[in-house]
Amino acid sequence: MAMVCLTDFEEYAKEHLSKATWDYYAAGADECCTRDDNLLAYKRIRLRPRILRDVSVSDTRTTVQGTEISFPVGIAPTAFHCLAWHEGEMATARATEALNTCYITSTYSTCSVEEIVAAAPNGYRWFQLYVYRDRKLSEQIVHRVEALGYKALVLTVDVPYTGKRRNDIRNQFKLPPHLKVKNFDGVFQETAGPEEYGIPANTLDPSISWKDVYWLQSITRLPIIIKGILTKEDAELAVEHGVQGIIVSNHGGRQLDGGPASIDALSEIVDTVQGRIEVYLDGGIRTGSDVLKALALGAKCVFIGRPAVWGLAYKGEEGVREVLQILNDEFRLSMALSGCRNVAEINRNLIQFSKL
């Protein structure tokens, strides 16, 4: 079967992954309202296409943190890629390197940061970080990725505690014995205590606060991007604390159920930031026109999570490349059909909200 759109990859992954693995990737918190609204919100936004604009030549390139990428779609940090494909994050890294875009490596990867760099030495990468009760754990991994040439830290701030994902509880989800959270291999003593997604429970620090941004700035020279902001108040605080970017994100609907869809939170954050730092978005991107809508509302770049994993499940590196290429092609077409020749021409005049 020809893979024509991202939902084709979703259907393939659902059919071919084990139930527990599929449920883990698909999970939302509680009743999954926010997870589902991440998708539905795009359908409430309409485009206002301009015509007769000579779109014979189009250019999808943009920059993030001063680095040029081929189009404004990167890979969001998602855990446990080896559950979907034996080469896991190494395959993902090679795919993003081939398409010259940004890959945010998850702390919870099933390949180590060193293996990922070795697999795609010329790739453009950021590293997603959690803050642990044992600050030394966070500090050590920051120094590792900085030495390896990662270009930014993505501090995830919406997980003081892990959201309640009902199917993971029902399935008693655990990593299979042959897989580990590779970045912490050998760090934790073997204990019979409860685990949460591959590491001992209660490792994350729920006391994390804005002062930890200053702490992080004191131990690294890498740009810091905060992932998980959904309000203008927190966007303003992020700017005041000197970070270099915000990823508007509700963690794929996996944390607080009942919060806004990412795309619905974007405008107020862009309006608050006023260009002082870059604003990105993840959550619910499934088509090129979704990308266009997010950019029209002020996102500099968007990141995809689940679709990358579906691509892996389909055909490893080649599958991820296909997912990215389909989005790139759809984005280019949506741009042209809306009268935009390059990313700079995309603005809020392209958008109207449907009156449902």
Coordinates of C-alpha atoms in Angstrom, one line a residue:
M1 CA 0.0 0.0 0.0
A2 CA 1.3 3.5 -0.9
M3 CA 1.8 5.6 2.2
V4 CA 0.1 8.8 1.2
C5 CA -0.4 10.7 4.4
L6 CA 0.5 10.5 8.1
T7 CA -2.6 8.6 9.1
D8 CA -1.5 5.8 6.8
F9 CA 1.6 5.4 9.0
E10 CA -0.6 5.6 12.1
E11 CA -2.8 2.7 10.9
Y12 CA 0.2 0.6 10.0
A13 CA 1.8 1.2 13.5
K14 CA -1.4 0.3 15.3
E15 CA -1.7 -2.9 13.3
H16 CA 1.9 -4.0 13.8
L17 CA 3.0 -2.8 17.3
S18 CA 2.1 -4.8 20.4
K19 CA -1.0 -3.6 22.2
A20 CA 1.1 -2.4 25.2
T21 CA 3.5 -0.5 23.0
W22 CA 0.7 1.1 20.9
D23 CA -1.2 2.1 24.0
Y24 CA 2.0 3.7 25.5
Y25 CA 2.6 5.8 22.4
A26 CA -1.1 6.7 21.9
A27 CA -1.8 7.4 25.6
G28 CA -3.3 10.6 26.8
A29 CA -4.0 11.6 30.4
D30 CA -7.3 10.6 32.0
E31 CA -10.1 10.9 29.5
C32 CA -7.7 12.1 26.6
C33 CA -9.7 15.3 26.0
T34 CA -6.6 17.4 25.6
R35 CA -4.9 14.8 23.4
D36 CA -7.9 14.6 21.1
D37 CA -8.4 18.4 21.1
N38 CA -4.8 18.9 19.9
L39 CA -6.0 17.4 16.6
L40 CA -9.5 18.9 16.5
A41 CA -8.3 22.4 17.1
Y42 CA -6.6 22.6 13.7
K43 CA -9.9 21.8 12.0
R44 CA -11.5 24.9 13.7
I45 CA -8.9 27.1 11.9
R46 CA -9.5 28.1 8.3
L47 CA -7.0 29.5 5.8
R48 CA -7.5 32.7 3.7
P49 CA -5.6 31.9 0.5
R50 CA -4.3 34.7 -1.7
I51 CA -4.2 34.1 -5.4
L52 CA -2.3 35.2 -8.6
R53 CA 0.9 35.5 -6.6
D54 CA 3.4 33.7 -8.9
V55 CA 4.2 30.7 -6.8
S56 CA 6.3 29.1 -9.5
V57 CA 9.3 29.0 -7.1
S58 CA 8.9 28.3 -3.4
D59 CA 11.4 28.1 -0.5
T60 CA 10.6 26.2 2.7
R61 CA 13.8 27.0 4.5
T62 CA 13.9 28.7 7.9
T63 CA 16.2 29.1 10.9
V64 CA 15.9 28.0 14.5
Q65 CA 18.3 29.5 17.0
G66 CA 20.3 30.9 14.1
T67 CA 20.8 27.6 12.3
E68 CA 19.2 27.0 8.9
I69 CA 16.9 24.0 8.5
S70 CA 15.3 22.8 5.3
F71 CA 11.7 23.3 6.5
P72 CA 10.0 24.2 9.8
V73 CA 9.2 20.7 11.1
G74 CA 11.5 18.9 13.5
I75 CA 11.2 15.8 15.7
A76 CA 9.8 16.4 19.2
P77 CA 11.4 14.5 22.2
T78 CA 9.6 11.1 22.5
A79 CA 10.8 8.2 24.6
F80 CA 11.7 4.6 23.8
H81 CA 12.1 4.6 20.0
C82 CA 13.5 1.0 20.2
L83 CA 10.1 -0.2 21.1
A84 CA 9.0 0.7 17.5
W85 CA 12.2 -0.2 15.6
H86 CA 15.4 -2.1 16.7
E87 CA 17.7 0.8 15.8
G88 CA 15.5 3.3 17.7
E89 CA 16.8 6.8 18.1
M90 CA 19.8 6.1 15.9
A91 CA 17.4 5.7 12.9
T92 CA 15.5 8.8 13.9
A93 CA 18.7 10.8 14.0
R94 CA 19.8 9.6 10.6
A95 CA 16.5 10.5 9.1
T96 CA 16.5 14.1 10.5
E97 CA 20.1 14.5 9.4
A98 CA 19.2 13.4 5.8
L99 CA 16.4 15.9 5.7
N100 CA 18.4 18.7 7.4
T101 CA 16.1 19.5 10.2
C102 CA 16.2 19.5 14.0
Y103 CA 15.9 16.4 16.2
I104 CA 15.2 16.9 19.9
T105 CA 16.6 13.8 21.7
S106 CA 14.7 12.6 24.7
T107 CA 16.3 12.0 28.1
Y108 CA 14.3 8.7 28.0
S109 CA 15.9 7.4 24.8
T110 CA 16.7 3.8 24.3
C111 CA 20.0 4.7 22.6
S112 CA 22.6 6.7 24.4
V113 CA 23.4 10.3 23.4
E114 CA 26.8 9.1 22.3
E115 CA 25.3 6.4 20.0
I116 CA 22.9 8.9 18.5
V117 CA 25.7 11.3 17.6
A118 CA 27.8 8.5 16.2
A119 CA 24.9 7.4 14.0
A120 CA 24.3 10.9 12.6
P121 CA 27.5 12.9 13.2
N122 CA 26.4 15.9 11.1
G123 CA 22.8 16.1 12.4
Y124 CA 21.4 19.2 14.1
R125 CA 20.3 18.2 17.6
W126 CA 18.9 19.6 20.8
F127 CA 18.6 17.7 24.0
Q128 CA 15.4 17.5 26.1
L129 CA 16.1 17.6 29.9
Y130 CA 14.2 16.8 33.1
V131 CA 15.4 18.1 36.5
Y132 CA 15.9 15.3 39.0
R133 CA 15.9 15.3 42.8
D134 CA 19.6 14.4 42.4
R135 CA 20.8 17.5 40.6
K136 CA 24.1 15.7 39.8
L137 CA 22.2 13.4 37.4
S138 CA 20.9 16.4 35.5
E139 CA 24.2 18.2 35.6
Q140 CA 26.2 15.2 34.3
I141 CA 23.9 14.7 31.3
V142 CA 24.0 18.4 30.5
H143 CA 27.8 18.3 30.4
R144 CA 27.7 15.1 28.3
V145 CA 25.5 16.6 25.6
E146 CA 27.3 19.9 25.6
A147 CA 30.6 18.1 24.9
L148 CA 28.9 16.0 22.2
G149 CA 27.8 19.1 20.2
Y150 CA 24.1 19.3 21.0
K151 CA 23.1 22.8 20.2
A152 CA 20.4 23.6 22.8
L153 CA 18.7 22.3 26.0
V154 CA 15.0 21.8 26.0
L155 CA 13.9 21.9 29.6
T156 CA 10.6 20.1 30.0
V157 CA 8.6 21.9 32.8
D158 CA 5.2 20.2 32.7
V159 CA 6.1 17.0 34.6
P160 CA 6.5 17.7 38.3
Y161 CA 4.5 14.4 38.5
T162 CA 3.7 12.0 35.6
G163 CA 0.1 12.3 34.3
K164 CA -2.3 9.4 34.8
R165 CA -2.3 7.3 31.6
R166 CA -5.0 4.7 32.2
N167 CA -4.0 2.1 29.6
D168 CA -0.4 2.1 30.8
I169 CA -1.7 1.3 34.3
R170 CA -4.0 -1.4 33.0
N171 CA -1.2 -2.9 30.9
Q172 CA 1.3 -2.5 33.7
F173 CA 3.6 -1.0 31.1
K174 CA 7.3 -1.7 31.5
L175 CA 10.2 -1.6 29.2
P176 CA 11.1 -5.2 28.0
P177 CA 14.2 -6.6 29.6
H178 CA 16.5 -6.0 26.6
L179 CA 15.8 -2.3 26.6
K180 CA 16.9 0.4 29.0
V181 CA 16.8 4.2 29.4
K182 CA 20.3 4.2 27.9
N183 CA 21.5 7.6 29.2
F184 CA 21.2 6.3 32.8
D185 CA 22.6 2.9 32.2
G186 CA 24.4 1.8 35.4
V187 CA 23.4 5.0 37.2
F188 CA 20.6 3.5 39.4
Q189 CA 21.3 0.5 41.6
E190 CA 19.2 -2.5 40.8
T191 CA 16.4 -2.4 43.3
A192 CA 13.1 -4.2 43.7
G193 CA 11.4 -0.8 44.2
P194 CA 8.7 0.6 41.9
E195 CA 9.7 1.8 38.5
E196 CA 8.1 4.5 36.4
Y197 CA 8.9 4.4 32.7
G198 CA 12.3 2.7 33.0
I199 CA 13.7 4.5 36.0
P200 CA 13.0 4.4 39.8
A201 CA 9.8 6.1 40.8
N202 CA 10.1 9.5 42.4
T203 CA 13.3 10.4 40.6
L204 CA 11.8 13.6 39.0
D205 CA 11.9 16.6 41.2
P206 CA 8.4 18.1 41.9
S207 CA 10.0 21.2 43.6
I208 CA 11.3 22.5 40.3
S209 CA 10.7 26.2 40.0
W210 CA 11.9 29.3 38.0
K211 CA 15.1 29.4 40.1
D212 CA 16.2 26.1 38.5
V213 CA 16.4 28.0 35.1
Y214 CA 19.1 30.2 36.7
W215 CA 20.8 27.0 38.1
L216 CA 20.8 25.5 34.6
Q217 CA 22.2 28.7 33.1
S218 CA 25.0 28.6 35.7
I219 CA 26.2 25.1 34.6
T220 CA 25.9 25.4 30.8
R221 CA 26.5 27.9 27.9
L222 CA 23.9 26.2 25.7
P223 CA 20.7 28.1 24.8
I224 CA 17.8 27.0 27.1
I225 CA 14.4 26.4 25.5
I226 CA 11.4 25.8 27.9
K227 CA 8.9 23.2 26.7
G228 CA 5.5 23.0 28.3
I229 CA 4.3 26.6 28.5
L230 CA 0.6 27.3 27.8
T231 CA -0.1 30.7 29.2
K232 CA 1.0 34.3 28.5
E233 CA 1.9 34.7 32.2
D234 CA 4.5 31.9 32.0
A235 CA 5.7 33.1 28.6
E236 CA 6.5 36.5 30.2
L237 CA 8.3 34.9 33.1
A238 CA 10.3 32.8 30.6
V239 CA 11.5 35.9 28.8
E240 CA 12.3 37.6 32.1
H241 CA 14.4 34.6 33.1
G242 CA 16.5 35.0 30.0
V243 CA 15.7 31.8 28.1
Q244 CA 16.2 31.6 24.3
G245 CA 12.9 29.9 23.3
I246 CA 9.5 28.4 24.3
I247 CA 7.9 25.3 23.0
V248 CA 4.2 25.7 23.4
S249 CA 3.2 22.2 24.4
N250 CA 0.8 20.2 26.5
H251 CA 3.0 17.1 26.3
G252 CA 0.8 15.5 23.6
G253 CA -2.1 15.6 26.1
R254 CA -0.3 13.1 28.3
Q255 CA -0.1 15.3 31.5
L256 CA -3.0 17.6 32.5
D257 CA -6.2 16.6 30.9
G258 CA -8.5 19.6 30.3
G259 CA -5.8 22.1 29.3
P260 CA -5.9 23.9 26.0
A261 CA -4.8 22.4 22.7
S262 CA -1.3 23.6 21.9
I263 CA -2.4 25.6 18.8
D264 CA -5.1 27.3 20.8
A265 CA -2.5 28.5 23.3
L266 CA -0.1 29.8 20.7
S267 CA -1.5 33.2 19.8
E268 CA -1.5 34.6 23.3
I269 CA 2.1 33.5 23.9
V270 CA 3.3 34.9 20.6
D271 CA 1.5 38.2 21.4
T272 CA 3.2 38.3 24.8
V273 CA 6.7 37.4 23.6
Q274 CA 6.6 40.1 20.8
G275 CA 9.6 38.5 19.0
R276 CA 11.9 38.8 22.0
I277 CA 12.6 35.0 21.9
E278 CA 11.6 32.3 19.4
V279 CA 8.3 30.4 19.9
Y280 CA 7.8 26.9 18.7
L281 CA 4.9 24.4 19.0
D282 CA 4.3 20.7 19.3
G283 CA 1.0 18.7 19.5
G284 CA -1.4 17.6 16.8
I285 CA 0.5 18.3 13.7
R286 CA -0.6 15.8 11.1
T287 CA -0.6 17.7 7.7
G288 CA 1.3 20.4 5.9
S289 CA -1.6 22.7 6.3
D290 CA -1.4 22.2 10.1
V291 CA 2.3 23.4 9.8
L292 CA 1.1 26.4 7.8
K293 CA -1.5 27.3 10.3
A294 CA 1.0 27.2 13.2
L295 CA 3.4 29.4 11.4
A296 CA 0.7 31.8 10.4
L297 CA -0.2 32.1 14.1
G298 CA 3.5 32.9 15.0
A299 CA 5.3 29.6 15.6
K300 CA 8.9 29.7 14.2
C301 CA 8.9 25.9 13.8
V302 CA 6.8 22.9 14.8
F303 CA 7.8 19.5 16.2
I304 CA 6.1 16.1 15.6
G305 CA 6.1 13.4 18.2
R306 CA 3.8 10.4 17.5
P307 CA 4.1 10.5 13.7
A308 CA 7.9 10.0 14.0
V309 CA 7.3 6.8 16.0
W310 CA 4.7 5.6 13.4
G311 CA 7.4 6.1 10.7
L312 CA 9.9 4.1 12.7
A313 CA 7.3 1.3 13.1
Y314 CA 6.8 1.2 9.4
K315 CA 10.4 1.1 8.1
G316 CA 12.9 2.6 10.6
E317 CA 15.0 5.4 9.2
E318 CA 13.3 5.2 5.8
G319 CA 9.9 5.5 7.5
V320 CA 10.8 8.6 9.4
R321 CA 12.2 10.1 6.3
E322 CA 9.0 9.4 4.4
V323 CA 6.9 11.0 7.2
L324 CA 9.1 14.1 7.2
Q325 CA 9.1 14.2 3.3
I326 CA 5.3 14.0 3.2
L327 CA 5.0 16.8 5.6
N328 CA 7.5 18.9 3.7
D329 CA 5.7 18.3 0.4
E330 CA 2.3 19.0 1.9
F331 CA 3.6 22.2 3.5
R332 CA 5.1 23.4 0.3
L333 CA 1.9 22.7 -1.5
S334 CA -0.2 24.5 1.2
M335 CA 2.1 27.5 1.0
A336 CA 1.8 27.7 -2.7
L337 CA -2.0 27.3 -2.7
S338 CA -2.2 30.0 -0.1
G339 CA -0.1 32.4 -2.1
C340 CA 3.1 32.2 -0.1
R341 CA 6.5 31.8 -1.8
N342 CA 8.6 31.6 1.3
V343 CA 8.3 31.3 5.1
A344 CA 8.7 35.0 5.6
E345 CA 5.4 35.6 3.6
I346 CA 3.4 33.5 6.1
N347 CA 1.5 35.7 8.6
R348 CA -1.7 36.0 10.6
N349 CA -3.6 37.5 7.6
L350 CA -3.7 33.9 6.3
I351 CA -5.9 32.8 9.2
Q352 CA -9.6 32.9 10.1
F353 CA -11.3 30.9 12.8
S354 CA -14.4 29.1 11.7
K355 CA -17.7 30.0 13.3
L356 CA -18.8 26.6 14.6

